[in-house]
PDB file of C-alpha atoms in Angstrom:
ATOM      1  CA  UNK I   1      15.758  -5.882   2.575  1.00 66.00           C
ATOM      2  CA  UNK I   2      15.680  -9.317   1.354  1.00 61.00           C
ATOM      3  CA  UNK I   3      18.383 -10.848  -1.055  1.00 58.00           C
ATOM      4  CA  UNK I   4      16.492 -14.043  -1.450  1.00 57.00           C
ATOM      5  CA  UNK I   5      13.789 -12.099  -3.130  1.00 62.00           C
ATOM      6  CA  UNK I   6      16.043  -9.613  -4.607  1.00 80.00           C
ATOM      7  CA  UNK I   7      14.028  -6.454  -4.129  1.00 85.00           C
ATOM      8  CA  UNK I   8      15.111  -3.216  -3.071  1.00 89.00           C
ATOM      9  CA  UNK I   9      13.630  -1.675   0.715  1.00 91.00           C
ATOM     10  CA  UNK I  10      13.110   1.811   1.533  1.00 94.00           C
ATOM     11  CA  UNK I  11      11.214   4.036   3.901  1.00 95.00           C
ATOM     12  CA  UNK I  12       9.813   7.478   3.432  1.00 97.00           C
ATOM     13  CA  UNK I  13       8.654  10.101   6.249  1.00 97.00           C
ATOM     14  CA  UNK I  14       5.327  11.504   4.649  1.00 97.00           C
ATOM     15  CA  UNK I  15       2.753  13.755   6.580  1.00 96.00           C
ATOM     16  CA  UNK I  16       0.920  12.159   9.421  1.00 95.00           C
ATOM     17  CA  UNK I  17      -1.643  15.004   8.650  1.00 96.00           C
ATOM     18  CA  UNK I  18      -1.207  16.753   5.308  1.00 95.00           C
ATOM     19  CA  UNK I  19      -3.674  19.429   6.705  1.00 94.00           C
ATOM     20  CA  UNK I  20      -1.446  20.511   9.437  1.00 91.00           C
ATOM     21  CA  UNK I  21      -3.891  20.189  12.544  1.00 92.00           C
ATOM     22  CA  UNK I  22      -2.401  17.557  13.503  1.00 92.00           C
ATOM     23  CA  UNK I  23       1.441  17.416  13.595  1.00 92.00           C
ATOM     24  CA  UNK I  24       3.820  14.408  13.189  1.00 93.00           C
ATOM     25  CA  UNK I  25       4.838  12.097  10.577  1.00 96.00           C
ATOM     26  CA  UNK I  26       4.531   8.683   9.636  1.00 96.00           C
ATOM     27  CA  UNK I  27       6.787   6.104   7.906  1.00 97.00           C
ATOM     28  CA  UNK I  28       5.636   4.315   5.264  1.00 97.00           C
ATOM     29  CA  UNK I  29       8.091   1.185   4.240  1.00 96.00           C
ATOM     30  CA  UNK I  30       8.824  -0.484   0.881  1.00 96.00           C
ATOM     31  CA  UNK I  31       9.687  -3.175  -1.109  1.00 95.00           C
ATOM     32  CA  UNK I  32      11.085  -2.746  -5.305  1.00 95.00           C
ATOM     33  CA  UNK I  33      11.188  -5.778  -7.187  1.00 94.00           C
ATOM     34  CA  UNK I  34      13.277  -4.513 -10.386  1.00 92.00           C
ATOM     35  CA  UNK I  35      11.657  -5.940 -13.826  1.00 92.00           C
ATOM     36  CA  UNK I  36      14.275  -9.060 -14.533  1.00 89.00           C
ATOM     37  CA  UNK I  37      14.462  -8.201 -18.235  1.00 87.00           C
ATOM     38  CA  UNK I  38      15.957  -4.591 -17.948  1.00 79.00           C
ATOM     39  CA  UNK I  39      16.664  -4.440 -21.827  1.00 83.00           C
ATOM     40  CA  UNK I  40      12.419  -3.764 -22.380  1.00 79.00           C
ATOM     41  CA  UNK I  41      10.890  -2.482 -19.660  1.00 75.00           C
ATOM     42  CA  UNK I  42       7.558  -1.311 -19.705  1.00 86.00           C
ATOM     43  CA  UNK I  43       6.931  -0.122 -16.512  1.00 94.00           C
ATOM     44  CA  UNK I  44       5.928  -0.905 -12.959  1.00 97.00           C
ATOM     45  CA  UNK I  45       2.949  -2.633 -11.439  1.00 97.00           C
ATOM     46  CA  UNK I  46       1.944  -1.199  -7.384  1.00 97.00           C
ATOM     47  CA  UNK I  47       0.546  -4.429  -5.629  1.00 96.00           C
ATOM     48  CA  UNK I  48      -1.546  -3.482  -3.050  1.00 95.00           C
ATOM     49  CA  UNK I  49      -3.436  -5.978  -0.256  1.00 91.00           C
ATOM     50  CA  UNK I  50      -6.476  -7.032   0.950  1.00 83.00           C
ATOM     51  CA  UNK I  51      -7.964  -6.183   4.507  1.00 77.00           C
ATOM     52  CA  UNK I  52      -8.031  -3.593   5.230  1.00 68.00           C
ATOM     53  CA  UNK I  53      -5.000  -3.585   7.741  1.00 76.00           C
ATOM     54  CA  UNK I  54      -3.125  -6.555   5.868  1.00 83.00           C
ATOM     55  CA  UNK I  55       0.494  -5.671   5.317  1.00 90.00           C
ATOM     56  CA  UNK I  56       0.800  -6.119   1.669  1.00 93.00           C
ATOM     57  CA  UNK I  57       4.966  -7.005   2.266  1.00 92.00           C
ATOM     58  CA  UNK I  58       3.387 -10.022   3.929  1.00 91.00           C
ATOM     59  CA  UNK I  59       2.332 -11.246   0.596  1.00 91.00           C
ATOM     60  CA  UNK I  60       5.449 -10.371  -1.120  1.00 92.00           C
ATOM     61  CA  UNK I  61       5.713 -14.201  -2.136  1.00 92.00           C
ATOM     62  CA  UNK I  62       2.268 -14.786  -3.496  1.00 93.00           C
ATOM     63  CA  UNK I  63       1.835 -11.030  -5.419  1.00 94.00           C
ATOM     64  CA  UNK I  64       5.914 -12.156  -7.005  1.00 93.00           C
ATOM     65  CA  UNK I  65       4.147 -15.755  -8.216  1.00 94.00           C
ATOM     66  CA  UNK I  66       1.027 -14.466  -9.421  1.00 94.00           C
ATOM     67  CA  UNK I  67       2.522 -11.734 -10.859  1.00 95.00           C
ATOM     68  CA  UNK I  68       5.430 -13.785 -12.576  1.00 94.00           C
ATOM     69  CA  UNK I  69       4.497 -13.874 -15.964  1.00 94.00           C
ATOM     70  CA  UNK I  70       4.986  -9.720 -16.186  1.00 94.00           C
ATOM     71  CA  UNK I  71       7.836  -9.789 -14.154  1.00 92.00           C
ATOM     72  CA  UNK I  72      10.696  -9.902 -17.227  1.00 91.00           C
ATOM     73  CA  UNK I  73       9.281  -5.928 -17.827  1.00 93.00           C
ATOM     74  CA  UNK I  74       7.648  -4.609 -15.354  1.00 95.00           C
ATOM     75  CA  UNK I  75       8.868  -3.677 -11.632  1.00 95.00           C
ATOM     76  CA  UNK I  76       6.600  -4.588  -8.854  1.00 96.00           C
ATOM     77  CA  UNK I  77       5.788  -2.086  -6.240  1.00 97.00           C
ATOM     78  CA  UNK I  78       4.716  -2.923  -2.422  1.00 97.00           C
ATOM     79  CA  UNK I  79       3.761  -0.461   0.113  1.00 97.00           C
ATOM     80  CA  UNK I  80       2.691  -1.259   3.450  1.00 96.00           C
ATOM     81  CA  UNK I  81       0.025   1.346   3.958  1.00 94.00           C
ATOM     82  CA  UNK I  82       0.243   3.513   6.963  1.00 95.00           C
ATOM     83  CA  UNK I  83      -0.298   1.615  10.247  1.00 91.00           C
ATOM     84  CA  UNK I  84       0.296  -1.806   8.927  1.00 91.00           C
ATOM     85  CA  UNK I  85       3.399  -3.942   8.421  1.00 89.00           C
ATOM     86  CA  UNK I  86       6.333  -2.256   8.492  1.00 91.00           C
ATOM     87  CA  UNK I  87       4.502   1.041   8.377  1.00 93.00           C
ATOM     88  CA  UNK I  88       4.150   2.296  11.842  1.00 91.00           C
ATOM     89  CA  UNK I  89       1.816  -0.518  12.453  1.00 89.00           C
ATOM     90  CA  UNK I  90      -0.999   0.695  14.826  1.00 89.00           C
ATOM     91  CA  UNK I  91      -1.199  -1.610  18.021  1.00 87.00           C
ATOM     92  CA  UNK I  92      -5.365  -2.369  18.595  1.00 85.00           C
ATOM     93  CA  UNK I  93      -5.502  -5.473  20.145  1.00 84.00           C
ATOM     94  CA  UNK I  94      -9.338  -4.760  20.178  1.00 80.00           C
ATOM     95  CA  UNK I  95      -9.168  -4.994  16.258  1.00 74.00           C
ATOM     96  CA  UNK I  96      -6.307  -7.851  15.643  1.00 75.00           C
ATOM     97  CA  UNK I  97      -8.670  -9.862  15.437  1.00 74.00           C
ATOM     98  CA  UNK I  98     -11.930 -11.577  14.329  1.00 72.00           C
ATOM     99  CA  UNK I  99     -13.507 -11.846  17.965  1.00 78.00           C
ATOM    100  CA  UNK I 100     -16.233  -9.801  19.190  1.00 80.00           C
ATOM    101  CA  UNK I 101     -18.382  -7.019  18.276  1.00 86.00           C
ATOM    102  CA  UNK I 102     -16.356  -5.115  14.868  1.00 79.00           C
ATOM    103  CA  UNK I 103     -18.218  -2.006  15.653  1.00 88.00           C
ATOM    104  CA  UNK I 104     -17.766  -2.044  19.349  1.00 90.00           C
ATOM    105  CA  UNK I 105     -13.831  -3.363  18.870  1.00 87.00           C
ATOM    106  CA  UNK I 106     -13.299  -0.544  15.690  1.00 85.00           C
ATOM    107  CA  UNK I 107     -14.455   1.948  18.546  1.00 90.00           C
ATOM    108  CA  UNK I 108     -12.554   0.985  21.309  1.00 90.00           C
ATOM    109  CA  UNK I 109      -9.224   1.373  19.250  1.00 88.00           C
ATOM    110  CA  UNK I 110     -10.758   4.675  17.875  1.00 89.00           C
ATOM    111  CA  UNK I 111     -10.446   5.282  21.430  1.00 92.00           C
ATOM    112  CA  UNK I 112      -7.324   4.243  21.557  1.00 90.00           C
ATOM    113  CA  UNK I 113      -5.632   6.203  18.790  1.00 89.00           C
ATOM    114  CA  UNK I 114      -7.514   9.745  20.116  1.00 89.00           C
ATOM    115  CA  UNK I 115      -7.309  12.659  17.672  1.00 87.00           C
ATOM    116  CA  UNK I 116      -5.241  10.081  15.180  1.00 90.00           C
ATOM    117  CA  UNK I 117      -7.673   7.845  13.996  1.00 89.00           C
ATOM    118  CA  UNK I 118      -8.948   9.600  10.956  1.00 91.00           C
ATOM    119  CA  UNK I 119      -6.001   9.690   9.543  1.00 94.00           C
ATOM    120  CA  UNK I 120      -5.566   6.140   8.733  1.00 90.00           C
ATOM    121  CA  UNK I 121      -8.189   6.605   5.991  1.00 91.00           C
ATOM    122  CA  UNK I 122      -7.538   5.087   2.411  1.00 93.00           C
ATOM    123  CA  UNK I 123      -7.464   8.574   1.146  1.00 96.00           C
ATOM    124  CA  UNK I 124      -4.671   9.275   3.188  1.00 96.00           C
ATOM    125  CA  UNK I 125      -3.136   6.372   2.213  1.00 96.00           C
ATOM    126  CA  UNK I 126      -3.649   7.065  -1.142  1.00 97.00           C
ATOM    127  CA  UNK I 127      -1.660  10.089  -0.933  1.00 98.00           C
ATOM    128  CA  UNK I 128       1.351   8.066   1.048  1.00 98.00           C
ATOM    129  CA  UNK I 129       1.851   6.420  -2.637  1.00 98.00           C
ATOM    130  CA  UNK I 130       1.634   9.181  -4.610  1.00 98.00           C
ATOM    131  CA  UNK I 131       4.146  10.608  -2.444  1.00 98.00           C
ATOM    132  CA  UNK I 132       6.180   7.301  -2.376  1.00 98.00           C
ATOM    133  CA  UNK I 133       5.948   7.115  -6.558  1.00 98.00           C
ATOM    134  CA  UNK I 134       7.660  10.930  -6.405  1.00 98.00           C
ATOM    135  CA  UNK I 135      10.465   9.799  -4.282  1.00 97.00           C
ATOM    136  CA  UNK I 136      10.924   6.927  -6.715  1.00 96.00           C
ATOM    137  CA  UNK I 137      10.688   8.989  -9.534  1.00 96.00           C
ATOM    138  CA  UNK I 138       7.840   6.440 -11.119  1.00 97.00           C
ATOM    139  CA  UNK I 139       5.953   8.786 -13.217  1.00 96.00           C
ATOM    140  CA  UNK I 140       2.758   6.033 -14.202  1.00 97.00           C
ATOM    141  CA  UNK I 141       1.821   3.114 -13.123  1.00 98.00           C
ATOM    142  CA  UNK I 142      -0.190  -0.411 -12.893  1.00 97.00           C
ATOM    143  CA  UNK I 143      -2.264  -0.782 -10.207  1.00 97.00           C
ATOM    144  CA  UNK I 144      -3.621  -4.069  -8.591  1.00 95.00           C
ATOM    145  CA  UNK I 145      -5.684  -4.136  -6.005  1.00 93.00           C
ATOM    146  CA  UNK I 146      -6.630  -7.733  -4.328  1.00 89.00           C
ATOM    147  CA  UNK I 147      -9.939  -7.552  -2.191  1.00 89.00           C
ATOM    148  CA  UNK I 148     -10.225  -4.357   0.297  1.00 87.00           C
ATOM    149  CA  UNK I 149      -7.058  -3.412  -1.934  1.00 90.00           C
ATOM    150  CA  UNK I 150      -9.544  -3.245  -5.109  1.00 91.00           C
ATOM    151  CA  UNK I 151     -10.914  -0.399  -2.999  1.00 90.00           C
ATOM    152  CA  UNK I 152      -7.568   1.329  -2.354  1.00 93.00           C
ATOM    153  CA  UNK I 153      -6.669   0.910  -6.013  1.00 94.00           C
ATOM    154  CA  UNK I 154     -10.063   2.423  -7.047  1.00 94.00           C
ATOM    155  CA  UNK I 155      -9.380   5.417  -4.528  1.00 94.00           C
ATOM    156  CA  UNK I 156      -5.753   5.932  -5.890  1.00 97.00           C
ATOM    157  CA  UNK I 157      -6.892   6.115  -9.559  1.00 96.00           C
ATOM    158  CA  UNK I 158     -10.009   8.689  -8.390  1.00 95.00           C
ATOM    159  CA  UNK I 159      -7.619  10.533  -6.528  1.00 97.00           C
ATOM    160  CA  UNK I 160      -4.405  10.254  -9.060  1.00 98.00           C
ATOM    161  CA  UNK I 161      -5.307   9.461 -12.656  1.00 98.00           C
ATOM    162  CA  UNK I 162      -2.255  11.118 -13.944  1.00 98.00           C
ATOM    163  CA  UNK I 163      -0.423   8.425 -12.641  1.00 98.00           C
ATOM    164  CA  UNK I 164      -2.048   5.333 -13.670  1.00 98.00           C
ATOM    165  CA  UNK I 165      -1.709   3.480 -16.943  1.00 97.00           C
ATOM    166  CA  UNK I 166      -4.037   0.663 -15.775  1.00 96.00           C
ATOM    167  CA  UNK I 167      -6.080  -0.901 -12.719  1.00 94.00           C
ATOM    168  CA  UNK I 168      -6.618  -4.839 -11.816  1.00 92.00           C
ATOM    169  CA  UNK I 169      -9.838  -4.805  -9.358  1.00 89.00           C
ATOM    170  CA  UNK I 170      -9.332  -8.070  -8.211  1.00 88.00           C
ATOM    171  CA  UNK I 171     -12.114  -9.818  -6.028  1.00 82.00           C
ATOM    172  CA  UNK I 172     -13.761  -6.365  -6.162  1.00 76.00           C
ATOM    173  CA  UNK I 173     -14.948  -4.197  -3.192  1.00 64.00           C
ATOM    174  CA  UNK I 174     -17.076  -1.238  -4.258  1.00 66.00           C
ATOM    175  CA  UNK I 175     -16.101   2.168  -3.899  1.00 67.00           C
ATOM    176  CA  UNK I 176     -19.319   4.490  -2.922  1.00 64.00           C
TER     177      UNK I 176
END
C-alpha cells in the first residue's frame, strides 16, 4: 500500500450480485490505518466519501488530518465502494463529468453497463462493508459519512445496526 501513510491495503472478492441472477464478482479495495496508540484502543472509525462515485482512498490525506485527533485509539477504515477507485472502477465517460444533461449522461452509461447497473446501488455497497468488516474481523464500528457519504453511512447503519457504535452525518444528505 503506502508506507508514507503507514496503512495496511487489501482487496476482497464479494458478490457482484448477492441474489444470484446475475453472476460475477467484484473487488472491493482497502486501506487500514492502525490506531497509533495500540496500548488503549477503542476501536475503529469507517471513513466513507462524498459523491457519489468519489473514491474515498483519494481522500486518504484529508479523512487522516481531520480525523487526527482520534487517531492515538481508533483505526481508520477506507473502502472504495464498488466501481470507484481502486474498486473495479466503472468506465462512463458520459458521467465523469459535470457536462451535459445528468439524466440523459446517468442513462447513457446505464446503457453502457446493461444488466449491471443496478447493482452499483448504495445498498449493495452497503453490504460490500459489512462483508469487508467480517474479513477484518471488526465486530463494531464508527461511521463517518462526508456529503453523499452521510447517505451511505445512514444506509449502512439502517441496514447493519449490529455493527455500529456511532454515526458522523457530515454535510448531511437525506435518506428517504
Amino acid at each position: 500500500c503506502t508506507r508514507a501513510l503507514q496503512a495496511w491495503c487489501g482487496e476482497l472478492e464479494v458478490p457482484l450480485d448477492r441474489s444470484g441472477r446475475t453472476p460475477g464478482t467484484t473487488t472491493v479495495r482497502f486501506q487500514y490505518y492502525p490506531a497509533t496508540d495500540t496500548t488503549r484502543p477503542v476501536g475503529t472509525i469507517v471513513a466513507h466519501e462524498g459523491g457519489p462515485g468519489y473514491a474515498t482512498t483519494d481522500s486518504a490525506t484529508t479523512f487522516l488530518e481531520l480525523l487526527q485527533p482520534l487517531r492515538g485509539q481508533r483505526a481508520i477504515l477506507m473502502v472504495d465502494a464498488r466501481g470507484t477507485g481502486w474498486s473495479d472502477p466503472i468506465d462512463c465517460p458520459e458521467a465523469q463529468d459535470y457536462a451535459g444533461d445528468w439524466v440523459e449522461d446517468a442513462a447513457a452509461c446505464g446503457k453502457r453497463l446493461g444488466e449491471k447497473a443496478d447493482l452499483y446501488t448504495t445498498a449493495n455497497v452497503a453490504d460490500d462493508m459489512a462483508d469487508v468488516l467480517a474479513y477484518l474481523n471488526i465486530d463494531e464500528v464508527d461511521v463517518y459519512g462526508d456529503s453523499y457519504g452521510s447517505f451511505f453511512a445512514q444506509t449502512f447503519t439502517t441496514r447493519y445496526p449490529g455493527l455500529v457504535r456511532s454515526a458522523i452525518f457530515d454535510g448531511t444528505y437525506p435518506i428517504t
